Amino acid sequence: MNTNDKGLKILAWIFLTGYAICILYWMFRGFGRTKQTEFRANLVPFKTIFGYIFNMNQRNIGTTIINLAGNIGVFIPFGVVLPYLFRRLRSYGRFITYFTGSIVVLEILQTVLKVGTGDIDDVILNVIGASFGFVFYRFFASKASGWPGK
């Protein structure tokens, strides 16, 4: 590994650490979250997604975009950085298995700790986002000489 690769790996680790801390904060403390009195969960796939889409109007379009596009967009970087840093995650099957498992654990923790709603739709949207990132990573890995994962 040359000096440039080493420096890029260090930057990727710093980014991943900071970004993961930020995501964890958003999931467990951010957006005005307070401890709830009861467990809340949605285990019905697409219930929340369709709820946002079918009940969208001028007053709540921002909320719809934040919840749907946000749950996709904020996980795109994981699809790029994780396979870059971890050789084992350069196979999509292995990447998506580890990523999905991690997101499911976080959603369960939100429910158990009563700081949010454990939602299967969040898992679906997060996996879509990470998958976009993975495709982006693989595209550059196949085009760039010296890019890991080629």
C-alpha angles and dihedrals in degrees: 000000000000126000094263092053091048092050092048091050091051091050090048090052092049091048093047093049095048094042093048090051089050092050092048090051091051092048097048109022111009132091093042095297115177130181110276126217096229140035113264124195141153115208096167110101115236094004094116094036094052090041090059094044099045094043096045117130137151093281098053104029090106092053091048093051093046093050099042104031092032094055088052100039101048092057097050092089091059089059090056103038102040097058089042092056100034118050090197090063095057090094110082093220093055093040094052093045093054094040095048091047091052093049092048090053091051092049090050090050091052089055098042093046089045093230098120145346118289099225128184087204090061088054091050093049093044091051090050089053094047089047091055088052091049091052089049090050093048091048092055092040089058095045105040121074111231093015109137117251097037 
